[in-house]
Amino acid sequence: MSIRLGYQMPNFSHAGAVRDLFPSVVAQAQEAEAAGFDTAFVMDHFYQLPVIGPPEEPMLEAYTTLAALATATERIKLSALVTGNTYRNPALLAKTVTTLDVVSGGRAVLGIGAGWYELEHRQYGFEFGTFTDRFARLDEALQIVIPMLRGQRASFDGAWYRAQEAMNEPRLREDLPILLGGGGEKKTFALAARYADHLNIICHASQLPQKLAALRERCAEIGRDPATLETSYLANVILDEDGDRARKLQADLLRKQGDELSALPAELRSSQADRQFAGNPDDVAEQLQRRVLDHGVDGLIINMVTNGHEPGIVELAGRTLRPLVR
């Protein structure tokens, strides 16, 4: 594929004015590219997530943002982490991500998941359904999207989606990569084993041994060699040359999150610090090596909610983390 070091931009609340917002995003993507990150990610949400801030905080639409970033970068891959399947018709999604691939010169990745943020669904008028419904819909959607990405005419008649000889031109390639994101050991991991090139695991770091064991089981159930499915871990990194400042930023973030965590599902609400890695470069590198990579995860995708917008911080992160994932 290969995603070894990715940079996610989930926070657009640092700009003093709306006109300054997207230039800051461009600056971070360009700094990530120069610093050796192989992929730049944005979230596919319409409101800010409770773990970061209140829903009223700024949020850019994912694929418009990615298309604009394609014109401002040259090498870095571009993806949503992850596309909410419930927000788009699957044939339209295939067309959208393929267009991003054409616009970027072959740098698009389809990151996709089942969707979970009920408030967005309710207020925007998207059907939310049950947990089981959303995974059934994702399974059906992939049976339309994947053939269209591969140059086939997609025909499908399911409980949720239909397509009839759906075409998808132009395309640059037949192997646009597919990334699934999530932490569900049964449904998400089973879909990743069946369909994906890459699985981004979202969980507490202390859960990684259990998650990787479950992923091996899902691969064994369909006879797939788990070595053919790349993995990465989504880490919340708070990095500064001054470790004390980084730890203060972490404390401030946790204090802020405490006001918003009640809106999260229970599995995301508990122990947010277990997904955070804070300190100076040596501290963060040691923590990520010991708590993540030593368990056998292939790569890292990081976000830097507290200070990634500050010039030089993304470069510092790339310089710190590149040696860990070569």
CSV table of C-alpha atoms in Angstrom, one decimal:
chain,number,residue,atom,x,y,z
A,1,MET,CA,0.0,0.0,0.0
A,2,SER,CA,1.8,1.3,2.2
A,3,ILE,CA,0.8,3.5,5.1
A,4,ARG,CA,3.6,3.5,7.7
A,5,LEU,CA,3.3,7.1,9.0
A,6,GLY,CA,0.1,9.1,8.5
A,7,TYR,CA,-0.9,12.5,9.7
A,8,GLN,CA,-4.6,13.2,10.6
A,9,MET,CA,-6.0,16.7,10.8
A,10,PRO,CA,-9.2,16.6,13.0
A,11,ASN,CA,-9.1,20.0,14.5
A,12,PHE,CA,-10.0,23.3,12.7
A,13,SER,CA,-10.6,25.4,15.8
A,14,HIS,CA,-7.2,27.0,16.0
A,15,ALA,CA,-7.7,29.6,13.3
A,16,GLY,CA,-8.5,33.1,14.4
A,17,ALA,CA,-10.8,33.7,11.4
A,18,VAL,CA,-12.5,31.4,8.8
A,19,ARG,CA,-10.3,32.9,6.0
A,20,ASP,CA,-7.2,31.7,7.9
A,21,LEU,CA,-8.6,28.2,8.4
A,22,PHE,CA,-7.8,26.4,5.1
A,23,PRO,CA,-4.3,28.0,4.7
A,24,SER,CA,-3.5,26.4,8.1
A,25,VAL,CA,-4.6,23.1,6.8
A,26,VAL,CA,-2.5,23.4,3.7
A,27,ALA,CA,0.5,24.4,5.8
A,28,GLN,CA,0.1,21.3,7.9
A,29,ALA,CA,-0.3,19.0,4.9
A,30,GLN,CA,2.8,20.5,3.2
A,31,GLU,CA,4.8,20.3,6.4
A,32,ALA,CA,3.7,16.6,6.8
A,33,GLU,CA,4.8,15.8,3.2
A,34,ALA,CA,8.2,17.5,3.7
A,35,ALA,CA,8.6,15.7,7.0
A,36,GLY,CA,8.2,12.2,5.5
A,37,PHE,CA,4.6,11.4,6.4
A,38,ASP,CA,3.3,9.2,3.6
A,39,THR,CA,-0.4,10.0,4.0
A,40,ALA,CA,-2.5,13.0,5.1
A,41,PHE,CA,-6.0,12.4,6.5
A,42,VAL,CA,-9.0,14.4,7.4
A,43,MET,CA,-12.1,13.2,9.2
A,44,ASP,CA,-15.4,12.7,7.5
A,45,HIS,CA,-17.7,14.5,9.8
A,46,PHE,CA,-19.9,17.6,9.7
A,47,TYR,CA,-19.6,18.5,13.4
A,48,GLN,CA,-16.6,18.4,15.7
A,49,LEU,CA,-16.3,15.2,17.7
A,50,PRO,CA,-17.1,15.2,21.4
A,51,VAL,CA,-13.7,14.0,22.3
A,52,ILE,CA,-12.1,17.1,20.8
A,53,GLY,CA,-14.7,19.8,21.4
A,54,PRO,CA,-18.4,20.9,21.1
A,55,PRO,CA,-20.2,20.2,17.9
A,56,GLU,CA,-20.3,23.9,17.1
A,57,GLU,CA,-16.6,24.0,16.5
A,58,PRO,CA,-15.5,24.3,12.8
A,59,MET,CA,-15.5,21.2,10.6
A,60,LEU,CA,-14.7,21.0,6.9
A,61,GLU,CA,-16.3,18.5,4.5
A,62,ALA,CA,-13.8,15.8,3.8
A,63,TYR,CA,-13.7,15.2,0.1
A,64,THR,CA,-13.8,18.9,-0.8
A,65,THR,CA,-10.9,19.4,1.5
A,66,LEU,CA,-8.9,16.5,0.1
A,67,ALA,CA,-9.4,17.6,-3.5
A,68,ALA,CA,-8.1,21.1,-2.6
A,69,LEU,CA,-5.1,19.5,-0.8
A,70,ALA,CA,-4.3,17.5,-3.9
A,71,THR,CA,-3.5,20.7,-5.7
A,72,ALA,CA,-1.3,22.0,-2.8
A,73,THR,CA,0.8,18.8,-2.4
A,74,GLU,CA,2.8,16.6,-4.7
A,75,ARG,CA,3.6,13.2,-3.1
A,76,ILE,CA,1.6,12.5,0.0
A,77,LYS,CA,-1.3,10.2,-0.2
A,78,LEU,CA,-4.8,11.6,0.7
A,79,SER,CA,-7.7,9.9,2.5
A,80,ALA,CA,-10.5,10.3,4.9
A,81,LEU,CA,-10.0,8.6,8.2
A,82,VAL,CA,-12.6,7.4,7.7
A,83,THR,CA,-15.5,8.0,5.3
A,84,GLY,CA,-18.8,7.4,7.0
A,85,ASN,CA,-20.5,4.9,4.8
A,86,THR,CA,-24.0,6.1,5.8
A,87,TYR,CA,-23.4,9.6,4.4
A,88,ARG,CA,-23.1,8.7,0.7
A,89,ASN,CA,-24.6,6.5,-1.9
A,90,PRO,CA,-21.8,3.9,-2.5
A,91,ALA,CA,-21.7,4.4,-6.3
A,92,LEU,CA,-21.3,8.1,-5.7
A,93,LEU,CA,-18.6,7.4,-3.2
A,94,ALA,CA,-16.7,5.3,-5.7
A,95,LYS,CA,-17.0,8.1,-8.2
A,96,THR,CA,-15.8,10.7,-5.6
A,97,VAL,CA,-12.7,8.8,-4.5
A,98,THR,CA,-11.8,7.9,-8.0
A,99,THR,CA,-12.0,11.6,-9.0
A,100,LEU,CA,-9.8,12.4,-6.1
A,101,ASP,CA,-7.3,9.8,-7.4
A,102,VAL,CA,-7.4,11.5,-10.9
A,103,VAL,CA,-7.1,15.0,-9.5
A,104,SER,CA,-4.1,14.0,-7.2
A,105,GLY,CA,-2.3,11.9,-9.8
A,106,GLY,CA,-2.9,8.5,-8.2
A,107,ARG,CA,-2.6,9.5,-4.5
A,108,ALA,CA,-6.1,8.7,-3.2
A,109,VAL,CA,-6.9,6.0,-0.6
A,110,LEU,CA,-10.5,5.0,0.2
A,111,GLY,CA,-10.7,5.0,4.0
A,112,ILE,CA,-14.2,3.8,5.1
A,113,GLY,CA,-16.1,2.7,8.2
A,114,ALA,CA,-19.7,2.0,9.3
A,115,GLY,CA,-20.4,5.4,10.8
A,116,TRP,CA,-21.2,6.1,14.5
A,117,TYR,CA,-22.0,9.8,15.2
A,118,GLU,CA,-25.7,9.8,15.8
A,119,LEU,CA,-26.1,13.6,16.3
A,120,GLU,CA,-24.9,14.2,12.7
A,121,HIS,CA,-27.2,11.7,11.3
A,122,ARG,CA,-30.2,13.0,13.2
A,123,GLN,CA,-29.6,16.7,12.4
A,124,TYR,CA,-28.6,16.2,8.8
A,125,GLY,CA,-31.4,13.7,8.1
A,126,PHE,CA,-29.3,10.6,7.4
A,127,GLU,CA,-30.7,7.3,8.5
A,128,PHE,CA,-28.8,6.1,11.5
A,129,GLY,CA,-30.3,2.7,12.2
A,130,THR,CA,-28.9,0.1,14.5
A,131,PHE,CA,-25.3,-1.0,15.0
A,132,THR,CA,-26.2,-4.2,13.0
A,133,ASP,CA,-27.8,-2.2,10.3
A,134,ARG,CA,-24.8,0.0,9.8
A,135,PHE,CA,-22.4,-2.9,9.3
A,136,ALA,CA,-24.8,-4.6,7.0
A,137,ARG,CA,-24.9,-1.4,4.9
A,138,LEU,CA,-21.1,-1.2,4.9
A,139,ASP,CA,-20.9,-4.8,3.6
A,140,GLU,CA,-23.3,-4.1,0.8
A,141,ALA,CA,-21.7,-0.8,-0.1
A,142,LEU,CA,-18.3,-2.4,-0.5
A,143,GLN,CA,-19.8,-4.9,-2.9
A,144,ILE,CA,-20.6,-1.9,-5.1
A,145,VAL,CA,-17.7,0.3,-4.5
A,146,ILE,CA,-14.9,-2.2,-5.0
A,147,PRO,CA,-15.9,-3.4,-8.5
A,148,MET,CA,-16.3,0.2,-9.5
A,149,LEU,CA,-12.8,1.1,-8.3
A,150,ARG,CA,-11.5,-1.9,-10.3
A,151,GLY,CA,-13.1,-0.9,-13.6
A,152,GLN,CA,-16.0,-3.3,-13.5
A,153,ARG,CA,-19.6,-2.4,-14.0
A,154,ALA,CA,-21.2,-2.9,-10.6
A,155,SER,CA,-24.6,-4.6,-10.3
A,156,PHE,CA,-26.0,-5.3,-6.9
A,157,ASP,CA,-29.5,-5.6,-5.4
A,158,GLY,CA,-29.4,-5.7,-1.6
A,159,ALA,CA,-31.5,-4.7,1.3
A,160,TRP,CA,-29.9,-1.3,1.5
A,161,TYR,CA,-28.3,-0.5,-1.8
A,162,ARG,CA,-28.8,-1.1,-5.5
A,163,ALA,CA,-26.7,-0.5,-8.6
A,164,GLN,CA,-27.2,-1.6,-12.2
A,165,GLU,CA,-24.2,-1.8,-14.5
A,166,ALA,CA,-22.8,1.3,-12.7
A,167,MET,CA,-19.7,2.6,-14.6
A,168,ASN,CA,-16.8,4.6,-13.2
A,169,GLU,CA,-14.6,6.5,-15.7
A,170,PRO,CA,-12.0,7.9,-15.9
A,171,ARG,CA,-9.7,5.9,-13.6
A,172,LEU,CA,-5.9,6.0,-13.3
A,173,ARG,CA,-5.5,2.5,-11.9
A,174,GLU,CA,-7.1,-0.8,-10.9
A,175,ASP,CA,-5.7,-1.0,-7.4
A,176,LEU,CA,-6.8,2.1,-5.6
A,177,PRO,CA,-6.2,1.0,-2.0
A,178,ILE,CA,-9.0,0.4,0.6
A,179,LEU,CA,-8.5,1.1,4.3
A,180,LEU,CA,-11.0,0.1,6.9
A,181,GLY,CA,-10.9,1.9,10.3
A,182,GLY,CA,-12.3,0.8,13.7
A,183,GLY,CA,-11.9,-1.4,16.6
A,184,GLY,CA,-14.7,-3.9,16.4
A,185,GLU,CA,-13.2,-7.4,16.7
A,186,LYS,CA,-16.1,-9.2,15.0
A,187,LYS,CA,-17.7,-7.0,12.4
A,188,THR,CA,-15.0,-4.4,11.5
A,189,PHE,CA,-12.1,-6.9,11.5
A,190,ALA,CA,-14.1,-9.4,9.5
A,191,LEU,CA,-14.9,-6.9,6.8
A,192,ALA,CA,-11.2,-5.8,6.8
A,193,ALA,CA,-10.1,-9.4,6.3
A,194,ARG,CA,-12.5,-9.8,3.4
A,195,TYR,CA,-12.1,-6.5,1.6
A,196,ALA,CA,-9.2,-4.2,2.8
A,197,ASP,CA,-5.6,-3.6,2.1
A,198,HIS,CA,-5.1,-1.8,5.4
A,199,LEU,CA,-6.8,-1.8,8.8
A,200,ASN,CA,-6.4,1.3,11.0
A,201,ILE,CA,-7.0,0.1,14.6
A,202,ILE,CA,-8.8,2.5,16.9
A,203,CYS,CA,-8.7,1.4,20.5
A,204,HIS,CA,-6.9,2.0,23.8
A,205,ALA,CA,-3.2,1.1,23.4
A,206,SER,CA,-3.5,-1.4,26.2
A,207,GLN,CA,-6.1,-3.3,24.1
A,208,LEU,CA,-3.7,-3.9,21.1
A,209,PRO,CA,-2.6,-7.4,21.9
A,210,GLN,CA,-6.3,-8.5,22.1
A,211,LYS,CA,-7.2,-6.6,18.9
A,212,LEU,CA,-4.3,-8.1,16.9
A,213,ALA,CA,-5.2,-11.6,18.1
A,214,ALA,CA,-8.8,-11.1,17.0
A,215,LEU,CA,-7.6,-9.8,13.6
A,216,ARG,CA,-5.5,-13.0,13.1
A,217,GLU,CA,-8.6,-15.0,13.9
A,218,ARG,CA,-10.8,-13.2,11.4
A,219,CYS,CA,-8.1,-13.7,8.7
A,220,ALA,CA,-7.8,-17.4,9.6
A,221,GLU,CA,-11.6,-17.8,9.2
A,222,ILE,CA,-11.4,-16.9,5.5
A,223,GLY,CA,-8.0,-18.3,4.8
A,224,ARG,CA,-6.2,-15.0,4.5
A,225,ASP,CA,-2.6,-14.6,5.5
A,226,PRO,CA,-2.7,-11.7,8.0
A,227,ALA,CA,0.7,-10.6,6.7
A,228,THR,CA,-1.2,-9.4,3.6
A,229,LEU,CA,-3.3,-7.0,5.6
A,230,GLU,CA,-1.4,-3.9,6.7
A,231,THR,CA,-2.2,-2.4,10.1
A,232,SER,CA,-1.7,0.9,11.8
A,233,TYR,CA,-2.8,2.5,15.1
A,234,LEU,CA,-4.4,5.9,15.5
A,235,ALA,CA,-2.5,7.7,18.2
A,236,ASN,CA,-3.2,11.1,19.8
A,237,VAL,CA,0.2,12.7,20.1
A,238,ILE,CA,1.1,15.7,22.2
A,239,LEU,CA,4.7,16.6,21.3
A,240,ASP,CA,6.9,19.5,22.1
A,241,GLU,CA,10.7,19.9,22.6
A,242,ASP,CA,9.7,21.0,26.1
A,243,GLY,CA,8.2,17.9,27.6
A,244,ASP,CA,6.7,19.8,30.5
A,245,ARG,CA,4.7,22.0,28.0
A,246,ALA,CA,3.5,18.9,26.2
A,247,ARG,CA,2.3,17.4,29.5
A,248,LYS,CA,0.5,20.6,30.4
A,249,LEU,CA,-1.2,20.6,26.9
A,250,GLN,CA,-2.3,17.1,27.6
A,251,ALA,CA,-3.7,18.0,31.0
A,252,ASP,CA,-5.6,20.9,29.5
A,253,LEU,CA,-7.0,18.7,26.8
A,254,LEU,CA,-8.2,16.0,29.2
A,255,ARG,CA,-9.8,18.7,31.3
A,256,LYS,CA,-11.6,20.0,28.3
A,257,GLN,CA,-12.6,16.5,27.2
A,258,GLY,CA,-14.1,15.8,30.5
A,259,ASP,CA,-16.9,18.3,29.6
A,260,GLU,CA,-17.6,16.6,26.3
A,261,LEU,CA,-17.0,12.8,27.0
A,262,SER,CA,-20.6,12.2,28.1
A,263,ALA,CA,-21.7,12.5,24.5
A,264,LEU,CA,-19.5,9.6,23.3
A,265,PRO,CA,-20.3,5.9,23.2
A,266,ALA,CA,-19.1,4.1,26.3
A,267,GLU,CA,-16.3,2.3,24.6
A,268,LEU,CA,-14.8,5.6,23.4
A,269,ARG,CA,-15.5,7.4,26.7
A,270,SER,CA,-13.3,5.5,29.0
A,271,SER,CA,-9.7,6.3,29.6
A,272,GLN,CA,-8.9,8.7,26.8
A,273,ALA,CA,-5.3,9.0,28.2
A,274,ASP,CA,-4.7,5.4,27.1
A,275,ARG,CA,-4.7,6.7,23.5
A,276,GLN,CA,-2.5,9.7,24.2
A,277,PHE,CA,1.3,9.9,23.9
A,278,ALA,CA,2.7,13.1,25.4
A,279,GLY,CA,6.2,14.5,26.2
A,280,ASN,CA,9.4,15.5,24.4
A,281,PRO,CA,10.6,13.6,21.3
A,282,ASP,CA,12.4,10.9,23.3
A,283,ASP,CA,9.4,10.4,25.6
A,284,VAL,CA,6.9,10.0,22.7
A,285,ALA,CA,9.1,7.8,20.6
A,286,GLU,CA,9.7,5.4,23.6
A,287,GLN,CA,6.0,5.3,24.4
A,288,LEU,CA,4.9,4.6,20.8
A,289,GLN,CA,7.5,1.9,20.4
A,290,ARG,CA,6.7,0.2,23.7
A,291,ARG,CA,2.9,0.6,23.8
A,292,VAL,CA,2.1,0.2,20.1
A,293,LEU,CA,4.8,-1.0,17.7
A,294,ASP,CA,6.3,-3.7,19.9
A,295,HIS,CA,2.9,-5.5,19.7
A,296,GLY,CA,3.4,-6.0,16.0
A,297,VAL,CA,1.4,-3.1,14.5
A,298,ASP,CA,2.9,-2.0,11.1
A,299,GLY,CA,2.5,1.7,11.2
A,300,LEU,CA,1.3,4.9,13.0
A,301,ILE,CA,-1.3,7.4,12.1
A,302,ILE,CA,-1.1,10.4,14.5
A,303,ASN,CA,-3.1,13.5,15.2
A,304,MET,CA,-1.9,16.5,17.1
A,305,VAL,CA,-5.0,18.2,18.3
A,306,THR,CA,-3.3,20.5,20.8
A,307,ASN,CA,-0.5,22.0,18.7
A,308,GLY,CA,-0.2,20.4,15.3
A,309,HIS,CA,-1.1,23.8,13.7
A,310,GLU,CA,2.0,25.4,15.2
A,311,PRO,CA,4.8,25.8,12.6
A,312,GLY,CA,7.5,23.2,13.1
A,313,ILE,CA,5.5,20.7,15.3
A,314,VAL,CA,4.5,18.4,12.4
A,315,GLU,CA,8.1,18.4,11.2
A,316,LEU,CA,9.3,17.6,14.7
A,317,ALA,CA,6.8,14.7,14.8
A,318,GLY,CA,8.1,13.3,11.4
A,319,ARG,CA,11.7,13.6,12.5
A,320,THR,CA,10.8,11.8,15.7
A,321,LEU,CA,8.7,9.0,14.3
A,322,ARG,CA,10.2,8.2,10.9
A,323,PRO,CA,12.9,6.0,12.4
A,324,LEU,CA,10.3,3.9,14.2
A,325,VAL,CA,8.4,2.8,11.2
A,326,ARG,CA,11.0,2.4,8.4
